[in-house]
Amino acid sequence: MNTSTMARPVRTGELASAADAVYRKVSWRLIPLLFLCYIAAYLDRVNVGFAKLQMTSALSLSDTVYGAGAGIFFVGYFIFEIPSNLMLHKVGAGKWIARIMVSWGILSAAMMFVTSATSFYIVRFLLGVAEAGFFPGIILYLTYWYPAERRGRATSLFLTAVAFAGIIGGPLSGWILHSLDKVAGLAGWQWLFVLEALPSLVLGVMAWFFLEDRVKNARWLTEDERDTIAQDVASEESHKFDEPVARVLMNPKVWLLALVYFGIVSGLYGVSFWLPSIIKAMGVGDPLDIGLVSAIPWAFGVIAMYLVARSADRLRESRWHTAISCVLGAVGLEISVAFHNDVYLSMAGLTLCTMGIMSALPVSWSNPTALLAGTAAAAGIALINSVGNLAGFVIPLIIGVIKDKTHSTDLGLHMLAAWMILSAIAVLSLPKPPATPR
């Protein structure tokens, strides 16, 4: 049923400028911390791609075992995603995000104790359980603070953390592997997991104190500023539907959105987990050099993500922006395969692919958040994210098997391109989200 019938006030001139100032204030308060939290989360999730450069040989793990272990994270993530997001909606963002971050920080550091395929699988699975609910929780949290026409840019600023994690994490991970191997009797890959887990613990404590659960609790806003946000968000809620969880889980549109996200995530984690190995196969040998080269696609991804999200917000359109970005990502993958013997052209293809993937990520979330509200939003966003993130399990495993059988990742990259094209087709089959007043 509709959650409200409130109409959004039309603002012009000084009132519009005042509203812009309110949302700038909100962004400066929330986005930097959320941004840093997601950098820490993404590093702890995918740094196994760099650890692989030393860990698999040290522990005698095959590419298939690596792919399964990298991906089993998402099985735990999938199982506990919806309960975790519903709990965040119930108990509050600050406390629940803090719980998530501290628990995953501890488990990420525990990766240093892995000694076999079995222990690799167990710790990665538990890490997925610990992190379940973080990303969809943030997406849900942003709906409490921004109406749709402002949320796309806020989401893109938050999601640039994925690209910055690549820009920062690649060189950092390469340096740790290069410089700390055998220090204090620990291998470089063990230092990698320990050092990159520490920021999650610190940021988890900060989240407890700095993330207010609702606008009404934000004492750093004036009463007029809280009213401005409340009116805008309440107006948007009148165009959404808050349904029982069971009905949301049976909604074909929600499952179609999950399919769209599955294809985008296939490309994201295909690149994230295998980019260091792909660069190494091009002839770049030193871990530090691999880390530096791996930052290039992510740097361009940041620029593309911001520009596409800005365009989507300005035009109030997300379906075509998502579809075109997915197609560009697929084209980039095909270029990288076609010219895999040419380092420069192959990197150009991977860079285009990363630009497409990173552009699709934030604008694709404009579709579900424009359609669902309340408990329906919590359950629907969690379902879309959890099903989509199963790609994080399936794709690394399949690419690992393919690499073991063919000694190449080319066939796996063709598969990723096909998934991204399917996502482009699926998103265009969705109905346009309901228009909201300007």
Short mmCIF file of C-alpha atoms in Angstrom, two decimals:
data_model
loop_
_atom_site.label_atom_id
_atom_site.label_comp_id
_atom_site.label_asym_id
_atom_site.label_seq_id
_atom_site.Cartn_x
_atom_site.Cartn_y
_atom_site.Cartn_z
CA MET A 1 0.00 0.00 0.00
CA ASN A 2 1.06 3.59 -0.42
CA THR A 3 2.99 4.88 2.54
CA SER A 4 1.91 8.54 2.33
CA THR A 5 0.05 11.10 0.31
CA MET A 6 2.24 14.09 1.13
CA ALA A 7 3.24 16.27 -1.83
CA ARG A 8 6.78 17.57 -2.09
CA PRO A 9 7.08 21.34 -1.79
CA VAL A 10 8.24 23.08 -4.95
CA ARG A 11 11.27 25.24 -4.17
CA THR A 12 12.76 28.00 -6.28
CA GLY A 13 15.35 30.72 -5.77
CA GLU A 14 16.56 31.09 -2.21
CA LEU A 15 14.51 28.13 -0.95
CA ALA A 16 16.13 25.84 -3.52
CA SER A 17 19.58 27.13 -2.57
CA ALA A 18 18.79 26.57 1.09
CA ALA A 19 17.74 22.99 0.38
CA ASP A 20 20.97 22.41 -1.57
CA ALA A 21 22.92 23.67 1.44
CA VAL A 22 21.08 21.26 3.75
CA TYR A 23 21.97 18.25 1.61
CA ARG A 24 25.57 19.39 1.27
CA LYS A 25 25.72 19.46 5.06
CA VAL A 26 24.27 15.95 5.24
CA SER A 27 26.74 14.69 2.65
CA TRP A 28 29.75 16.14 4.44
CA ARG A 29 28.59 14.47 7.66
CA LEU A 30 27.71 11.01 6.31
CA ILE A 31 29.49 10.26 3.04
CA PRO A 32 33.16 10.51 4.16
CA LEU A 33 32.66 7.96 6.96
CA LEU A 34 30.53 5.63 4.82
CA PHE A 35 33.10 5.98 2.05
CA LEU A 36 35.96 4.93 4.35
CA CYS A 37 33.89 2.07 5.76
CA TYR A 38 33.25 0.68 2.29
CA ILE A 39 36.91 0.99 1.31
CA ALA A 40 37.75 -1.13 4.36
CA ALA A 41 34.97 -3.58 3.56
CA TYR A 42 35.94 -3.98 -0.07
CA LEU A 43 39.64 -4.38 0.75
CA ASP A 44 38.87 -7.12 3.27
CA ARG A 45 36.59 -8.80 0.75
CA VAL A 46 38.89 -8.86 -2.29
CA ASN A 47 42.45 -8.61 -0.97
CA VAL A 48 42.53 -12.37 -1.37
CA GLY A 49 43.15 -11.61 -5.07
CA PHE A 50 46.55 -10.18 -4.18
CA ALA A 51 47.21 -12.74 -1.44
CA LYS A 52 46.80 -15.38 -4.16
CA LEU A 53 50.08 -14.26 -5.74
CA GLN A 54 51.91 -15.87 -2.80
CA MET A 55 49.36 -17.86 -0.80
CA THR A 56 48.32 -20.46 -3.37
CA SER A 57 51.86 -21.63 -4.00
CA ALA A 58 52.75 -21.51 -0.29
CA LEU A 59 49.72 -23.65 0.64
CA SER A 60 49.63 -25.71 -2.60
CA LEU A 61 46.13 -24.50 -3.54
CA SER A 62 44.91 -24.91 -7.14
CA ASP A 63 43.13 -22.15 -9.07
CA THR A 64 39.89 -24.09 -8.61
CA VAL A 65 40.36 -24.15 -4.82
CA TYR A 66 41.23 -20.44 -4.86
CA GLY A 67 38.14 -19.61 -6.92
CA ALA A 68 35.90 -21.64 -4.62
CA GLY A 69 37.41 -20.10 -1.49
CA ALA A 70 37.21 -16.56 -2.86
CA GLY A 71 33.59 -17.16 -3.80
CA ILE A 72 32.34 -19.07 -0.76
CA PHE A 73 32.37 -15.74 1.05
CA PHE A 74 29.17 -14.96 -0.83
CA VAL A 75 27.38 -18.11 0.30
CA GLY A 76 27.51 -16.91 3.91
CA TYR A 77 26.71 -13.42 2.67
CA PHE A 78 23.64 -14.71 0.79
CA ILE A 79 22.22 -16.76 3.67
CA PHE A 80 22.36 -13.94 6.23
CA GLU A 81 21.80 -10.90 3.99
CA ILE A 82 18.05 -10.40 4.41
CA PRO A 83 17.95 -11.10 8.19
CA SER A 84 20.85 -8.69 8.68
CA ASN A 85 19.21 -5.89 6.71
CA LEU A 86 15.91 -6.34 8.53
CA MET A 87 17.82 -6.17 11.82
CA LEU A 88 19.49 -2.90 10.73
CA HIS A 89 16.06 -1.45 9.92
CA LYS A 90 14.87 -2.52 13.39
CA VAL A 91 17.77 -1.68 15.73
CA GLY A 92 19.38 1.23 13.86
CA ALA A 93 22.17 1.76 11.37
CA GLY A 94 24.95 2.96 13.68
CA LYS A 95 24.88 0.02 16.08
CA TRP A 96 24.38 -2.64 13.42
CA ILE A 97 27.01 -1.32 11.01
CA ALA A 98 29.47 -1.14 13.91
CA ARG A 99 28.73 -4.78 14.78
CA ILE A 100 29.25 -5.81 11.16
CA MET A 101 32.56 -3.99 10.78
CA VAL A 102 34.18 -5.17 14.01
CA SER A 103 33.23 -8.81 13.42
CA TRP A 104 34.44 -8.82 9.81
CA GLY A 105 37.68 -7.07 10.81
CA ILE A 106 38.46 -9.85 13.30
CA LEU A 107 37.68 -12.58 10.77
CA SER A 108 39.61 -10.87 7.98
CA ALA A 109 42.71 -10.83 10.19
CA ALA A 110 42.07 -14.50 10.98
CA MET A 111 42.83 -15.29 7.33
CA MET A 112 46.51 -15.21 8.33
CA PHE A 113 46.00 -18.55 10.12
CA VAL A 114 44.76 -20.39 7.00
CA THR A 115 46.86 -23.51 6.36
CA SER A 116 44.75 -25.64 4.01
CA ALA A 117 41.85 -25.58 1.58
CA THR A 118 39.44 -26.50 4.38
CA SER A 119 40.49 -23.68 6.71
CA PHE A 120 40.47 -21.29 3.70
CA TYR A 121 36.86 -22.22 2.96
CA ILE A 122 35.75 -21.95 6.62
CA VAL A 123 37.22 -18.50 7.31
CA ARG A 124 36.02 -17.06 3.98
CA PHE A 125 32.49 -18.38 4.66
CA LEU A 126 32.45 -16.85 8.15
CA LEU A 127 33.75 -13.56 6.74
CA GLY A 128 30.73 -13.50 4.42
CA VAL A 129 28.39 -14.18 7.34
CA ALA A 130 29.96 -11.30 9.29
CA GLU A 131 29.72 -8.80 6.42
CA ALA A 132 26.17 -9.74 5.38
CA GLY A 133 23.92 -6.71 5.37
CA PHE A 134 26.58 -4.02 5.18
CA PHE A 135 26.18 -2.85 1.59
CA PRO A 136 22.36 -3.11 1.31
CA GLY A 137 22.16 -1.59 4.77
CA ILE A 138 23.99 1.50 3.54
CA ILE A 139 21.79 1.69 0.42
CA LEU A 140 18.74 1.52 2.69
CA TYR A 141 20.28 4.05 5.09
CA LEU A 142 20.73 6.60 2.29
CA THR A 143 16.97 6.44 1.56
CA TYR A 144 16.40 7.86 5.06
CA TRP A 145 18.43 10.99 4.20
CA TYR A 146 18.06 11.70 0.47
CA PRO A 147 15.11 11.82 -1.96
CA ALA A 148 15.60 10.02 -5.28
CA GLU A 149 16.87 12.96 -7.36
CA ARG A 150 19.68 13.53 -4.85
CA ARG A 151 20.32 9.93 -3.86
CA GLY A 152 21.95 8.85 -7.12
CA ARG A 153 24.88 11.19 -6.65
CA ALA A 154 25.17 10.34 -2.94
CA THR A 155 25.18 6.64 -3.79
CA SER A 156 27.83 7.17 -6.47
CA LEU A 157 30.04 9.06 -3.99
CA PHE A 158 29.69 6.16 -1.56
CA LEU A 159 30.35 3.56 -4.27
CA THR A 160 33.46 5.30 -5.55
CA ALA A 161 34.97 3.57 -2.51
CA VAL A 162 35.08 0.39 -4.63
CA ALA A 163 37.27 2.11 -7.19
CA PHE A 164 39.36 3.88 -4.54
CA ALA A 165 39.84 0.53 -2.81
CA GLY A 166 41.41 -0.61 -6.09
CA ILE A 167 43.49 2.57 -6.45
CA ILE A 168 44.74 2.42 -2.86
CA GLY A 169 44.53 -1.30 -2.19
CA GLY A 170 46.42 -2.43 -5.29
CA PRO A 171 49.65 -0.54 -4.61
CA LEU A 172 49.30 -1.08 -0.83
CA SER A 173 48.79 -4.82 -1.20
CA GLY A 174 51.64 -5.04 -3.69
CA TRP A 175 53.93 -3.15 -1.31
CA ILE A 176 53.03 -5.40 1.64
CA LEU A 177 53.72 -8.55 -0.39
CA HIS A 178 56.94 -7.06 -1.75
CA SER A 179 58.35 -5.53 1.44
CA LEU A 180 57.05 -7.52 4.43
CA ASP A 181 57.51 -11.08 3.19
CA LYS A 182 59.37 -13.08 5.89
CA VAL A 183 59.32 -10.14 8.35
CA ALA A 184 58.89 -11.47 11.93
CA GLY A 185 58.53 -14.94 10.49
CA LEU A 186 55.30 -14.14 8.64
CA ALA A 187 54.73 -14.42 4.90
CA GLY A 188 53.76 -11.31 2.94
CA TRP A 189 50.22 -12.63 2.39
CA GLN A 190 49.77 -13.05 6.16
CA TRP A 191 50.83 -9.45 6.81
CA LEU A 192 48.39 -8.41 4.07
CA PHE A 193 45.38 -9.82 5.91
CA VAL A 194 46.44 -8.47 9.32
CA LEU A 195 47.27 -4.91 8.29
CA GLU A 196 44.28 -4.42 5.99
CA ALA A 197 41.89 -5.62 8.73
CA LEU A 198 42.87 -2.90 11.21
CA PRO A 199 40.95 0.00 9.58
CA SER A 200 37.69 -1.97 9.84
CA LEU A 201 38.02 -2.22 13.61
CA VAL A 202 38.68 1.51 14.03
CA LEU A 203 35.90 2.57 11.63
CA GLY A 204 33.44 0.20 13.30
CA VAL A 205 33.87 2.06 16.59
CA MET A 206 33.46 5.41 14.79
CA ALA A 207 30.23 4.21 13.13
CA TRP A 208 28.73 3.46 16.55
CA PHE A 209 29.12 7.09 17.63
CA PHE A 210 28.70 9.06 14.36
CA LEU A 211 25.86 7.41 12.39
CA GLU A 212 22.45 8.59 13.61
CA ASP A 213 19.65 6.16 12.85
CA ARG A 214 17.13 8.74 11.64
CA VAL A 215 16.99 12.38 10.57
CA LYS A 216 14.99 13.31 13.69
CA ASN A 217 17.95 12.21 15.85
CA ALA A 218 20.50 14.40 14.02
CA ARG A 219 21.38 17.10 16.56
CA TRP A 220 23.93 18.55 14.12
CA LEU A 221 20.98 19.72 11.96
CA THR A 222 18.68 22.59 12.88
CA GLU A 223 14.97 21.94 13.27
CA ASP A 224 14.27 23.63 9.90
CA GLU A 225 16.93 21.50 8.22
CA ARG A 226 15.45 18.30 9.67
CA ASP A 227 12.00 19.40 8.46
CA THR A 228 13.32 20.02 4.94
CA ILE A 229 14.70 16.49 4.68
CA ALA A 230 11.68 14.91 6.36
CA GLN A 231 9.28 16.60 3.91
CA ASP A 232 11.29 15.53 0.87
CA VAL A 233 11.66 11.92 1.99
CA ALA A 234 8.02 11.66 3.12
CA SER A 235 6.87 13.00 -0.26
CA GLU A 236 8.90 10.38 -2.08
CA GLU A 237 7.54 7.63 0.16
CA SER A 238 4.05 8.38 -1.20
CA HIS A 239 5.17 7.03 -4.59
CA LYS A 240 6.54 3.78 -3.18
CA PHE A 241 4.98 0.59 -1.88
CA ASP A 242 5.55 -0.98 1.53
CA GLU A 243 4.46 -4.60 1.25
CA PRO A 244 4.80 -7.64 3.51
CA VAL A 245 8.20 -9.30 3.19
CA ALA A 246 6.74 -12.50 1.71
CA ARG A 247 5.05 -10.53 -1.09
CA VAL A 248 8.26 -8.65 -1.85
CA LEU A 249 10.16 -11.93 -2.16
CA MET A 250 7.60 -13.15 -4.71
CA ASN A 251 7.59 -9.95 -6.79
CA PRO A 252 8.90 -10.68 -10.32
CA LYS A 253 10.25 -7.13 -10.68
CA VAL A 254 12.43 -7.61 -7.62
CA TRP A 255 13.84 -10.83 -9.08
CA LEU A 256 14.46 -9.11 -12.41
CA LEU A 257 16.37 -6.38 -10.57
CA ALA A 258 18.36 -9.15 -8.89
CA LEU A 259 19.22 -10.57 -12.33
CA VAL A 260 20.41 -7.15 -13.48
CA TYR A 261 22.61 -6.83 -10.43
CA PHE A 262 23.93 -10.39 -10.83
CA GLY A 263 25.36 -9.49 -14.24
CA ILE A 264 26.95 -6.27 -13.00
CA VAL A 265 28.49 -8.02 -10.00
CA SER A 266 29.76 -10.80 -12.27
CA GLY A 267 31.89 -8.24 -14.06
CA LEU A 268 32.91 -6.50 -10.82
CA TYR A 269 34.18 -9.58 -9.03
CA GLY A 270 35.58 -11.13 -12.17
CA VAL A 271 37.83 -8.08 -12.40
CA SER A 272 38.42 -7.70 -8.64
CA PHE A 273 39.44 -11.28 -7.89
CA TRP A 274 41.38 -11.99 -11.08
CA LEU A 275 42.87 -8.63 -12.14
CA PRO A 276 46.22 -9.24 -10.35
CA SER A 277 46.54 -12.66 -12.00
CA ILE A 278 45.56 -11.26 -15.42
CA ILE A 279 48.20 -8.52 -15.10
CA LYS A 280 50.78 -11.10 -14.03
CA ALA A 281 49.92 -13.18 -17.12
CA MET A 282 50.71 -10.10 -19.25
CA GLY A 283 54.31 -10.35 -18.08
CA VAL A 284 54.31 -8.02 -15.05
CA GLY A 285 56.12 -10.03 -12.38
CA ASP A 286 56.84 -8.02 -9.23
CA PRO A 287 53.89 -7.76 -6.79
CA LEU A 288 54.51 -4.04 -6.29
CA ASP A 289 54.41 -3.41 -10.07
CA ILE A 290 51.23 -5.49 -10.34
CA GLY A 291 49.66 -3.37 -7.60
CA LEU A 292 50.59 -0.11 -9.31
CA VAL A 293 49.32 -1.25 -12.72
CA SER A 294 46.07 -2.56 -11.19
CA ALA A 295 45.26 0.97 -9.92
CA ILE A 296 44.88 2.31 -13.48
CA PRO A 297 41.45 0.83 -14.34
CA TRP A 298 40.02 1.84 -10.97
CA ALA A 299 41.23 5.44 -11.34
CA PHE A 300 39.34 5.82 -14.61
CA GLY A 301 36.39 4.02 -13.02
CA VAL A 302 36.05 6.78 -10.40
CA ILE A 303 35.76 9.46 -13.09
CA ALA A 304 33.26 7.50 -15.17
CA MET A 305 31.12 6.63 -12.13
CA TYR A 306 30.78 10.26 -11.07
CA LEU A 307 29.97 11.57 -14.56
CA VAL A 308 27.37 8.88 -15.31
CA ALA A 309 25.68 9.26 -11.91
CA ARG A 310 25.58 13.03 -12.37
CA SER A 311 23.98 12.61 -15.79
CA ALA A 312 21.44 10.10 -14.41
CA ASP A 313 20.44 12.48 -11.61
CA ARG A 314 20.18 15.46 -13.96
CA LEU A 315 18.03 13.58 -16.49
CA ARG A 316 16.16 11.63 -13.77
CA GLU A 317 16.78 8.44 -15.76
CA SER A 318 18.52 5.25 -14.63
CA ARG A 319 17.52 2.38 -16.95
CA TRP A 320 19.38 3.51 -20.08
CA HIS A 321 22.35 4.74 -18.06
CA THR A 322 22.64 1.28 -16.50
CA ALA A 323 22.21 -0.55 -19.81
CA ILE A 324 24.76 1.51 -21.76
CA SER A 325 27.28 1.16 -18.93
CA CYS A 326 26.85 -2.63 -18.95
CA VAL A 327 27.38 -2.77 -22.71
CA LEU A 328 30.57 -0.70 -22.44
CA GLY A 329 31.81 -3.06 -19.72
CA ALA A 330 31.19 -6.06 -21.95
CA VAL A 331 32.96 -4.40 -24.89
CA GLY A 332 35.96 -3.67 -22.66
CA LEU A 333 36.19 -7.33 -21.63
CA GLU A 334 36.12 -8.46 -25.25
CA ILE A 335 38.87 -5.99 -26.16
CA SER A 336 41.05 -7.29 -23.31
CA VAL A 337 40.62 -10.86 -24.57
CA ALA A 338 41.12 -10.03 -28.25
CA PHE A 339 44.40 -8.23 -27.52
CA HIS A 340 45.61 -10.25 -24.52
CA ASN A 341 49.13 -10.44 -26.01
CA ASP A 342 49.38 -6.64 -26.14
CA VAL A 343 49.79 -5.21 -22.64
CA TYR A 344 48.64 -1.70 -23.57
CA LEU A 345 45.52 -2.67 -25.56
CA SER A 346 44.57 -5.34 -23.04
CA MET A 347 44.85 -2.81 -20.20
CA ALA A 348 42.81 -0.33 -22.26
CA GLY A 349 40.09 -2.98 -22.53
CA LEU A 350 40.17 -3.76 -18.81
CA THR A 351 40.03 -0.03 -18.08
CA LEU A 352 36.96 0.44 -20.30
CA CYS A 353 35.40 -2.61 -18.64
CA THR A 354 36.01 -1.18 -15.16
CA MET A 355 34.59 2.20 -16.22
CA GLY A 356 31.42 0.48 -17.44
CA ILE A 357 31.02 -1.67 -14.33
CA MET A 358 31.64 1.19 -11.91
CA SER A 359 29.21 3.45 -13.82
CA ALA A 360 26.47 0.80 -13.73
CA LEU A 361 26.75 0.13 -10.00
CA PRO A 362 25.25 3.31 -8.46
CA VAL A 363 22.64 4.06 -11.13
CA SER A 364 21.35 0.47 -11.06
CA TRP A 365 20.38 1.00 -7.41
CA SER A 366 18.14 3.93 -8.36
CA ASN A 367 15.57 1.43 -9.68
CA PRO A 368 14.74 -0.57 -6.51
CA THR A 369 15.06 2.40 -4.16
CA ALA A 370 12.56 4.33 -6.29
CA LEU A 371 9.98 1.54 -6.06
CA LEU A 372 10.14 0.17 -2.51
CA ALA A 373 9.70 1.67 0.96
CA GLY A 374 9.94 0.67 4.60
CA THR A 375 10.22 -3.04 5.36
CA ALA A 376 9.70 -3.78 1.67
CA ALA A 377 12.78 -1.71 0.86
CA ALA A 378 14.84 -3.47 3.53
CA ALA A 379 13.84 -6.92 2.28
CA GLY A 380 13.86 -6.08 -1.44
CA ILE A 381 17.26 -4.37 -1.40
CA ALA A 382 18.73 -7.23 0.63
CA LEU A 383 17.27 -9.83 -1.76
CA ILE A 384 18.60 -8.03 -4.85
CA ASN A 385 22.02 -7.62 -3.28
CA SER A 386 22.25 -11.17 -1.95
CA VAL A 387 21.14 -12.83 -5.20
CA GLY A 388 23.34 -10.48 -7.21
CA ASN A 389 26.30 -11.22 -4.99
CA LEU A 390 25.96 -14.95 -5.62
CA ALA A 391 27.91 -13.97 -8.71
CA GLY A 392 30.77 -13.44 -6.29
CA PHE A 393 30.62 -17.18 -5.56
CA VAL A 394 29.81 -18.53 -9.01
CA ILE A 395 32.16 -16.40 -11.13
CA PRO A 396 35.48 -16.86 -9.28
CA LEU A 397 34.82 -20.61 -9.05
CA ILE A 398 33.99 -20.98 -12.76
CA ILE A 399 36.97 -18.86 -13.83
CA GLY A 400 39.22 -20.91 -11.54
CA VAL A 401 38.03 -24.16 -13.11
CA ILE A 402 38.44 -22.70 -16.61
CA LYS A 403 41.96 -21.49 -15.81
CA ASP A 404 42.95 -24.91 -14.41
CA LYS A 405 41.61 -26.63 -17.54
CA THR A 406 42.76 -24.17 -20.23
CA HIS A 407 45.60 -22.27 -18.47
CA SER A 408 43.88 -19.05 -19.55
CA THR A 409 41.13 -16.74 -18.26
CA ASP A 410 39.92 -15.79 -21.77
CA LEU A 411 36.85 -18.05 -21.84
CA GLY A 412 35.87 -16.80 -18.39
CA LEU A 413 36.04 -13.18 -19.55
CA HIS A 414 33.78 -14.02 -22.53
CA MET A 415 31.28 -15.39 -20.01
CA LEU A 416 31.42 -12.19 -17.96
CA ALA A 417 30.77 -10.11 -21.07
CA ALA A 418 27.70 -12.22 -21.86
CA TRP A 419 26.32 -11.71 -18.37
CA MET A 420 26.72 -7.95 -18.64
CA ILE A 421 24.88 -7.88 -21.97
CA LEU A 422 22.08 -9.89 -20.34
CA SER A 423 21.91 -7.29 -17.56
CA ALA A 424 21.57 -4.52 -20.13
CA ILE A 425 18.64 -6.31 -21.77
CA ALA A 426 16.99 -7.07 -18.42
CA VAL A 427 17.15 -3.52 -17.08
CA LEU A 428 15.52 -2.14 -20.22
CA SER A 429 12.63 -4.58 -19.75
CA LEU A 430 11.81 -2.97 -16.40
CA PRO A 431 9.03 -0.36 -16.22
CA LYS A 432 10.06 3.23 -15.61
CA PRO A 433 10.00 4.10 -11.88
CA PRO A 434 7.12 6.40 -10.89
CA ALA A 435 7.90 10.07 -11.44
CA THR A 436 8.19 12.28 -8.37
CA PRO A 437 7.59 16.03 -8.31
CA ARG A 438 10.60 18.29 -8.70
#
